[in-house]
Amino acid sequence: MVFQNPETTSSCSSQEDIPLLSNKPPLSSKFKTFANIFISIVGAGVLGLPYSFKKTGWIMGLLLLFTIAFLTYHCMMLLVRTRRKLESIVGFPRINSFGDLGYAICGPFGKFSIDAMVVLSQGGFCVSYLIFISTTLAYLASDANQALIFGFTPKVLFLWGCFPFQLVLNAIPTLTHLAPLSIFADAVDIAAKGAVMVEDVFVFLENRPPLKTYGDLSMFLYGIGVAVYAFEGIGMVLPLETEAKDKEKFGGVLGIGMLVISLLFGAFGALGYFAFGEETQGIITTNLGPGMMSALVQFGLCINLFFTFPLMMNPVYEVFERRLCNSKYCLWLRWVLVLGVSLVALCVPNFADFLSLVGSSVCVMLSFVFPAMFHYMVFKEELGWSFMVQDWTIVIFGFVIAVTGTWSSIVDILAPMS
């Protein structure tokens, strides 16, 4: 361990420990914090849960989902407790992000590793958002493969149509200022997913397809990977706690948020599979077919992801502004990053495989391995054997899932080429 004491850290000339904002940002109420937690975690991954339940069986799917939810919440709180412990040391610099925590514990290499993984994971989520939005809008408007002006497809035109509006949204400097948009996006998202679940109930009562409770053991890793990807907000936890007004109650707000989200995910995944059985598609909205209800649901999901985009990009901005702009807010850099993510969304041929690879490797490391490892390194002098075993069990579990999941994703990507 390369634990950075206050004197060493404060004398570092690389500006690694300087806070992102020079002025104290406005703080979020518990309700705004809850809204930001909800929108930080609920993303495009939930749309693949019914298909995951088809693969794993609905009982195994629910067990994996709730287990991963609890483990994710536990690791989120490990990050919060670790930061609080370090900042309780007199003279210790403020820790604003996951990357700052990595630097405080493991030095520059730790910070670089965390920063790179945060950028890849959060950027990957945002790429998926843009692809889902543009593909869905193109599907609703016309044939997604039909060439239009200058040979551009509707998908490309819709993606670039969103671009100027994203520039405006991503110019908003703090999470607190984004909270009203988060609340609006949450309401739209709940309404859209609620409509999908109501439709699922009617379809199930009409069709009653055969269902399986448990899938093959080979589907176990697949189910874990989808569940980990669904709870995608680990990079946002420390920034959200930083801007929470009542930090002592942040853990409770986070716990309630994770419980509500877990129940929503479980109901959404199970009802989607109950409705369509073995006919369940990779993205459940494609099972709804044409019609006004289907169009409104898909459009509502697009609105939710559209307003989630700047929130999920916030950790990426923190990394680049700290390293390139002396930790100061930089509008042009944010706009360049939005452009970069948009170009990647245009260039990725199969974004499902891309996200599977990122989720299996980077997200597992960020969600489980690093939080438990950092907690052990900071608290090892105080922990009893049971807590030490607990931390190392999570680390080993994360490594195993990361290695096996990454290998499985690479095999899937290369299989068509063989």
mmCIF file of N, CA and C in Angstrom, residues 119 122-131 159-160 163 170 309 313 316-317 320 334-348:
data_model
loop_
_atom_site.group_PDB
_atom_site.id
_atom_site.type_symbol
_atom_site.label_atom_id
_atom_site.label_comp_id
_atom_site.label_asym_id
_atom_site.label_seq_id
_atom_site.Cartn_x
_atom_site.Cartn_y
_atom_site.Cartn_z
ATOM 1 N N VAL A 119 -13.736 6.577 -16.644
ATOM 2 C CA VAL A 119 -13.976 7.150 -17.963
ATOM 3 C C VAL A 119 -14.553 6.094 -18.911
ATOM 4 N N GLN A 122 -18.327 5.036 -17.458
ATOM 5 C CA GLN A 122 -19.324 6.092 -17.607
ATOM 6 C C GLN A 122 -19.488 6.491 -19.075
ATOM 7 N N GLY A 123 -18.366 6.575 -19.798
ATOM 8 C CA GLY A 123 -18.455 6.871 -21.226
ATOM 9 C C GLY A 123 -19.192 5.780 -21.972
ATOM 10 N N GLY A 124 -18.962 4.519 -21.598
ATOM 11 C CA GLY A 124 -19.667 3.411 -22.231
ATOM 12 C C GLY A 124 -21.163 3.477 -22.003
ATOM 13 N N PHE A 125 -21.579 3.839 -20.779
ATOM 14 C CA PHE A 125 -22.996 3.993 -20.507
ATOM 15 C C PHE A 125 -23.600 5.076 -21.398
ATOM 16 N N CYS A 126 -22.891 6.187 -21.520
ATOM 17 C CA CYS A 126 -23.413 7.305 -22.309
ATOM 18 C C CYS A 126 -23.466 6.964 -23.796
ATOM 19 N N VAL A 127 -22.509 6.183 -24.267
ATOM 20 C CA VAL A 127 -22.566 5.700 -25.654
ATOM 21 C C VAL A 127 -23.837 4.881 -25.860
ATOM 22 N N SER A 128 -24.143 4.005 -24.915
ATOM 23 C CA SER A 128 -25.346 3.172 -25.040
ATOM 24 C C SER A 128 -26.604 4.033 -25.031
ATOM 25 N N TYR A 129 -26.599 5.109 -24.216
ATOM 26 C CA TYR A 129 -27.760 5.990 -24.184
ATOM 27 C C TYR A 129 -28.008 6.612 -25.551
ATOM 28 N N LEU A 130 -26.952 7.156 -26.161
ATOM 29 C CA LEU A 130 -27.109 7.809 -27.455
ATOM 30 C C LEU A 130 -27.551 6.820 -28.528
ATOM 31 N N ILE A 131 -27.017 5.607 -28.488
ATOM 32 C CA ILE A 131 -27.404 4.604 -29.480
ATOM 33 C C ILE A 131 -28.867 4.214 -29.291
ATOM 34 N N LEU A 159 -29.265 11.283 -33.942
ATOM 35 C CA LEU A 159 -28.148 11.426 -33.012
ATOM 36 C C LEU A 159 -27.579 12.840 -33.068
ATOM 37 N N TRP A 160 -27.363 13.338 -34.290
ATOM 38 C CA TRP A 160 -26.830 14.696 -34.413
ATOM 39 C C TRP A 160 -27.872 15.747 -34.046
ATOM 40 N N PHE A 163 -27.468 16.422 -30.470
ATOM 41 C CA PHE A 163 -26.156 16.943 -30.090
ATOM 42 C C PHE A 163 -26.187 18.371 -29.537
ATOM 43 N N ASN A 170 -24.993 19.672 -20.838
ATOM 44 C CA ASN A 170 -23.700 19.323 -20.259
ATOM 45 C C ASN A 170 -22.879 20.545 -19.855
ATOM 46 N N PHE A 309 -27.957 11.543 -19.434
ATOM 47 C CA PHE A 309 -26.646 11.658 -20.079
ATOM 48 C C PHE A 309 -25.712 12.623 -19.354
ATOM 49 N N MET A 313 -22.138 11.695 -17.297
ATOM 50 C CA MET A 313 -20.878 12.235 -17.804
ATOM 51 C C MET A 313 -20.113 13.022 -16.748
ATOM 52 N N VAL A 316 -16.716 11.788 -15.695
ATOM 53 C CA VAL A 316 -15.756 11.920 -16.800
ATOM 54 C C VAL A 316 -15.214 13.343 -16.847
ATOM 55 N N TYR A 317 -16.102 14.323 -16.666
ATOM 56 C CA TYR A 317 -15.659 15.716 -16.647
ATOM 57 C C TYR A 317 -14.707 15.970 -15.474
ATOM 58 N N PHE A 320 -11.176 14.696 -16.486
ATOM 59 C CA PHE A 320 -10.474 15.474 -17.515
ATOM 60 C C PHE A 320 -10.207 16.902 -17.062
ATOM 61 N N ARG A 334 -15.769 20.047 -21.978
ATOM 62 C CA ARG A 334 -17.000 19.255 -21.856
ATOM 63 C C ARG A 334 -17.642 19.048 -23.225
ATOM 64 N N TRP A 335 -17.662 20.089 -24.030
ATOM 65 C CA TRP A 335 -18.271 19.968 -25.353
ATOM 66 C C TRP A 335 -17.461 19.026 -26.249
ATOM 67 N N VAL A 336 -16.150 19.051 -26.126
ATOM 68 C CA VAL A 336 -15.311 18.124 -26.896
ATOM 69 C C VAL A 336 -15.590 16.681 -26.484
ATOM 70 N N LEU A 337 -15.776 16.457 -25.194
ATOM 71 C CA LEU A 337 -16.060 15.104 -24.717
ATOM 72 C C LEU A 337 -17.433 14.626 -25.186
ATOM 73 N N VAL A 338 -18.418 15.508 -25.193
ATOM 74 C CA VAL A 338 -19.734 15.145 -25.734
ATOM 75 C C VAL A 338 -19.615 14.771 -27.207
ATOM 76 N N LEU A 339 -18.822 15.536 -27.943
ATOM 77 C CA LEU A 339 -18.586 15.215 -29.350
ATOM 78 C C LEU A 339 -17.918 13.862 -29.494
ATOM 79 N N GLY A 340 -16.923 13.582 -28.655
ATOM 80 C CA GLY A 340 -16.218 12.306 -28.725
ATOM 81 C C GLY A 340 -17.141 11.129 -28.466
ATOM 82 N N VAL A 341 -17.988 11.241 -27.424
ATOM 83 C CA VAL A 341 -18.930 10.163 -27.118
ATOM 84 C C VAL A 341 -19.921 9.968 -28.268
ATOM 85 N N SER A 342 -20.342 11.068 -28.876
ATOM 86 C CA SER A 342 -21.270 10.975 -30.014
ATOM 87 C C SER A 342 -20.624 10.261 -31.193
ATOM 88 N N LEU A 343 -19.360 10.542 -31.456
ATOM 89 C CA LEU A 343 -18.660 9.890 -32.561
ATOM 90 C C LEU A 343 -18.487 8.393 -32.287
ATOM 91 N N VAL A 344 -18.188 8.050 -31.037
ATOM 92 C CA VAL A 344 -18.073 6.623 -30.694
ATOM 93 C C VAL A 344 -19.411 5.927 -30.907
ATOM 94 N N ALA A 345 -20.507 6.580 -30.516
ATOM 95 C CA ALA A 345 -21.838 5.995 -30.703
ATOM 96 C C ALA A 345 -22.126 5.728 -32.178
ATOM 97 N N LEU A 346 -21.579 6.548 -33.062
ATOM 98 C CA LEU A 346 -21.761 6.336 -34.499
ATOM 99 C C LEU A 346 -20.892 5.206 -35.030
ATOM 100 N N CYS A 347 -19.731 5.006 -34.414
ATOM 101 C CA CYS A 347 -18.732 4.088 -34.966
ATOM 102 C C CYS A 347 -18.828 2.669 -34.419
ATOM 103 N N VAL A 348 -19.429 2.484 -33.233
ATOM 104 C CA VAL A 348 -19.486 1.148 -32.645
ATOM 105 C C VAL A 348 -20.476 0.295 -33.430
#
